[in-house]
């Protein structure tokens, strides 16, 4: 069956069979076979071909739809017959499944819509079939089949209005980049400083030219959405703090940016007026938070000087009037529950008072301090205080105070039993609080910026070496788990022989460091039959009976130990974890034991989550009152991560915005797949889009997703993916408009954002704390040592006639340079080296025979080694000989660095194509995104080879740029002024 003839022949047989024999649907097996064939066709539909073939495909789909509707209606009627009910239901189910599969694809519905426009008479048949099917379904008893059929009918009815509905949805999406950036910050970076967020939001506002009132409105919309969809417990408190404490501070900083003639407070007022119209959103938030969220937010903004008193009162009155018409938002059962927003707003000044209390001399009144800590442990007070501290930038200070308190408990001087109990409790509470902070907000919050000359605090040492974290695998044989053997022996004897732990003169930090080795000794004794299960119970009771921190340290080592054991060796270790996780309820426990157990259980659950999943073990942790681990284990099992990534991006693109769950899934996929895999696959998804509005939305969403790790993803995009696309002629077709233009826009946005934040030394805490090992080391890829060429600096072949340019004696050295090299831009920085040439060999008009290695600035002479000399004495040969040339090849540097030199190379080539058009889009977007009066930005990396040496003559792309509107052209001329 080779050639074009068999396919139409077989299709004509099928068409004949359907039209002539199966209108009565009397042959069940034949109908079943046709339905199975339809499965194959639905899986292989393709729109690639001639125009008449594509229209033929649309008509065929419409015919198939009509036939399926007739089929469904026939079997829906047949179900009424008692004798054939089961067989008819089975056939009806098959029909509905094919209908659902066909209509579930937006592409298929669009093709049917085209057929409807082509053949209006056929669509009337569809409408008649729908009426008939609806009548047959009215008496159908199977609710599942009826629901399935109703869904199919509603999808068919939506086909005629596809275009109008679609355009309405596009208008409603607002500004998804702002929405996603705010959601990302609120979900994953509450502890981050406000200034980087402010600058990122301002850059998005400038790049997308968002009017100020709509910009502020989108920020508030994102906050309310995040608040509504946040999981109950800690995450809800974090989002409440972000919305009511941090975002007003962000707006205060935004107010300081120049707004032209407009008053920013008027923009904020206008944004709130728009927000008031989103009644369902506000009502849902009020119901979730059990209060009037808008009123509290307006009062907080007024305190910060973002709203006038009159405007605040007016907005509050309007919202109160709306609430009167809303469903009763405050039910009797939760009338006595304090709303989280009110609690968070009260917690902020409490944090300041606690910090002052912690500054006092602990030795003077340890009992008073213990009372303060006890109040912090009750209910959800601790999480409220931590969330308020995180949102206001005080969490690091908070953590340092507790590290200082933990260190204070090392000092022992003639204490009695009461003093020993107080000291043990201060150590335990501070240790547990610090563990909880590290797990909830990240370990970088705990670490000091630079350790003083003295010793590193105990908790920092333990956390770095012994505490299990996501992405950190511990070695149970590490020296940190093997302390002084004499201390271990004495601790084992104490745990095994004593009825309860002694407190007087006990060095708790030493006990916590020794407990891992002690547990190993105890485990060995148990496995060898020296100790019984009853003895183990007694030992674990001693470990957790007085201070919970020892149990935490013991479980931390056990988690690392279990990972190294075989399947048949894990039972006793897991049993010991189970014993340590079970609270001891007795009369001899120390003060605040129940409150401490709540925190301990939460800590242990987080520690054990991964290892319990890997070992398929279940340990029931006591009900803590806290939330279970949020956003954990989100990936579907047994599904390739590439499928998860593409399906998740498709869903996000269809919705038009990113939610918190999607952000966490993307973050997990970024960790699992690595930067290159993640970036490459998302760019492929972008290049699949063919509709202009879809590509624009995809760019806005991808930029927001890339904010998960903007620096590394930008390096990968500009340094790997773009060069591969631009230098491989087989991929040039993917760069056509609109996807190619969209990729150019995304590349410029990422480059500008990374360069701006990088130059200011701003990296968010979520990027600093990554434990990924897949990030490319750009210094090793592009060595600064000029004794050997980089392994990535290589060239493709070149046109024969173009090689004449190489020997042209009238090019000056400066043609290979850029403005960045004539000024003080460090080429040791990976991003700078990816954008600019960094002293590499010139590539005049893209036809140099080779590249020189980058040379450190302090080692450069008058002419950097590897630079082709032109017009400065005898020509210096390039260090690498040219490769064999072919007539069809164009020489481009296939490198992960020097993007602008690659662009210059493409502009100077003899052959143009979609890659040349891509370069023009890239340069246009660079100029479009420049601020008024900006001098430089990433355009400073543009080599002077992009401007003709003849005065007043510009290369084609530069001519386009020079014709931009006044402000942008001025920015471009400012760059040109540096050269001439």
Short mmCIF file of C-alpha atoms in Angstrom, two decimals, residues 220 224 227 240-249 251 272 275-276 282 285-307 312-313 315-317 319-320 323 330 337-348:
data_model
loop_
_atom_site.label_atom_id
_atom_site.label_comp_id
_atom_site.label_asym_id
_atom_site.label_seq_id
_atom_site.Cartn_x
_atom_site.Cartn_y
_atom_site.Cartn_z
CA UNK A 220 -4.32 42.82 44.56
CA UNK A 224 -6.70 37.51 46.92
CA UNK A 227 -5.18 33.82 49.86
CA UNK A 240 -2.26 36.49 54.96
CA UNK A 241 0.97 38.11 56.15
CA UNK A 242 2.10 38.60 52.55
CA UNK A 243 -1.17 40.30 51.57
CA UNK A 244 -1.74 42.50 54.61
CA UNK A 245 1.83 43.31 55.65
CA UNK A 246 4.29 42.87 52.78
CA UNK A 247 2.34 44.09 49.74
CA UNK A 248 1.50 47.48 51.34
CA UNK A 249 5.26 47.91 51.90
CA UNK A 251 3.36 49.65 47.15
CA UNK A 272 -9.46 49.57 44.57
CA UNK A 275 -11.35 45.64 42.70
CA UNK A 276 -14.72 46.45 44.27
CA UNK A 282 -13.97 39.53 47.48
CA UNK A 285 -11.93 35.85 50.33
CA UNK A 286 -14.20 37.18 53.10
CA UNK A 287 -15.74 33.75 53.55
CA UNK A 288 -12.31 32.10 53.70
CA UNK A 289 -10.89 34.62 56.17
CA UNK A 290 -14.09 35.14 58.18
CA UNK A 291 -13.84 38.93 58.01
CA UNK A 292 -14.15 41.98 55.75
CA UNK A 293 -10.73 41.66 54.04
CA UNK A 294 -11.19 44.77 51.91
CA UNK A 295 -11.86 46.96 54.92
CA UNK A 296 -8.76 45.76 56.78
CA UNK A 297 -6.62 46.17 53.66
CA UNK A 298 -7.89 49.71 53.05
CA UNK A 299 -7.12 50.69 56.64
CA UNK A 300 -3.59 49.29 56.35
CA UNK A 301 -3.00 51.16 53.06
CA UNK A 302 -4.27 54.35 54.63
CA UNK A 303 -1.78 53.95 57.50
CA UNK A 304 1.02 53.63 54.94
CA UNK A 305 -0.02 56.83 53.15
CA UNK A 306 -1.28 55.01 50.05
CA UNK A 307 -4.86 56.27 50.39
CA UNK A 312 -10.59 55.03 52.34
CA UNK A 313 -13.96 55.85 53.95
CA UNK A 315 -14.29 52.55 49.54
CA UNK A 316 -15.14 50.95 52.90
CA UNK A 317 -18.74 52.21 52.66
CA UNK A 319 -17.79 47.41 50.22
CA UNK A 320 -20.08 47.35 53.25
CA UNK A 323 -21.68 42.80 51.64
CA UNK A 330 -20.34 35.00 59.08
CA UNK A 337 -13.05 32.36 65.65
CA UNK A 338 -10.58 35.22 65.36
CA UNK A 339 -9.92 36.02 61.66
CA UNK A 340 -6.34 35.43 60.52
CA UNK A 341 -5.91 38.93 59.00
CA UNK A 342 -6.71 40.57 62.35
CA UNK A 343 -4.36 38.17 64.17
CA UNK A 344 -1.55 38.84 61.70
CA UNK A 345 -1.95 42.61 62.01
CA UNK A 346 -1.79 42.26 65.82
CA UNK A 347 1.20 39.93 65.61
CA UNK A 348 3.40 42.51 63.88
#
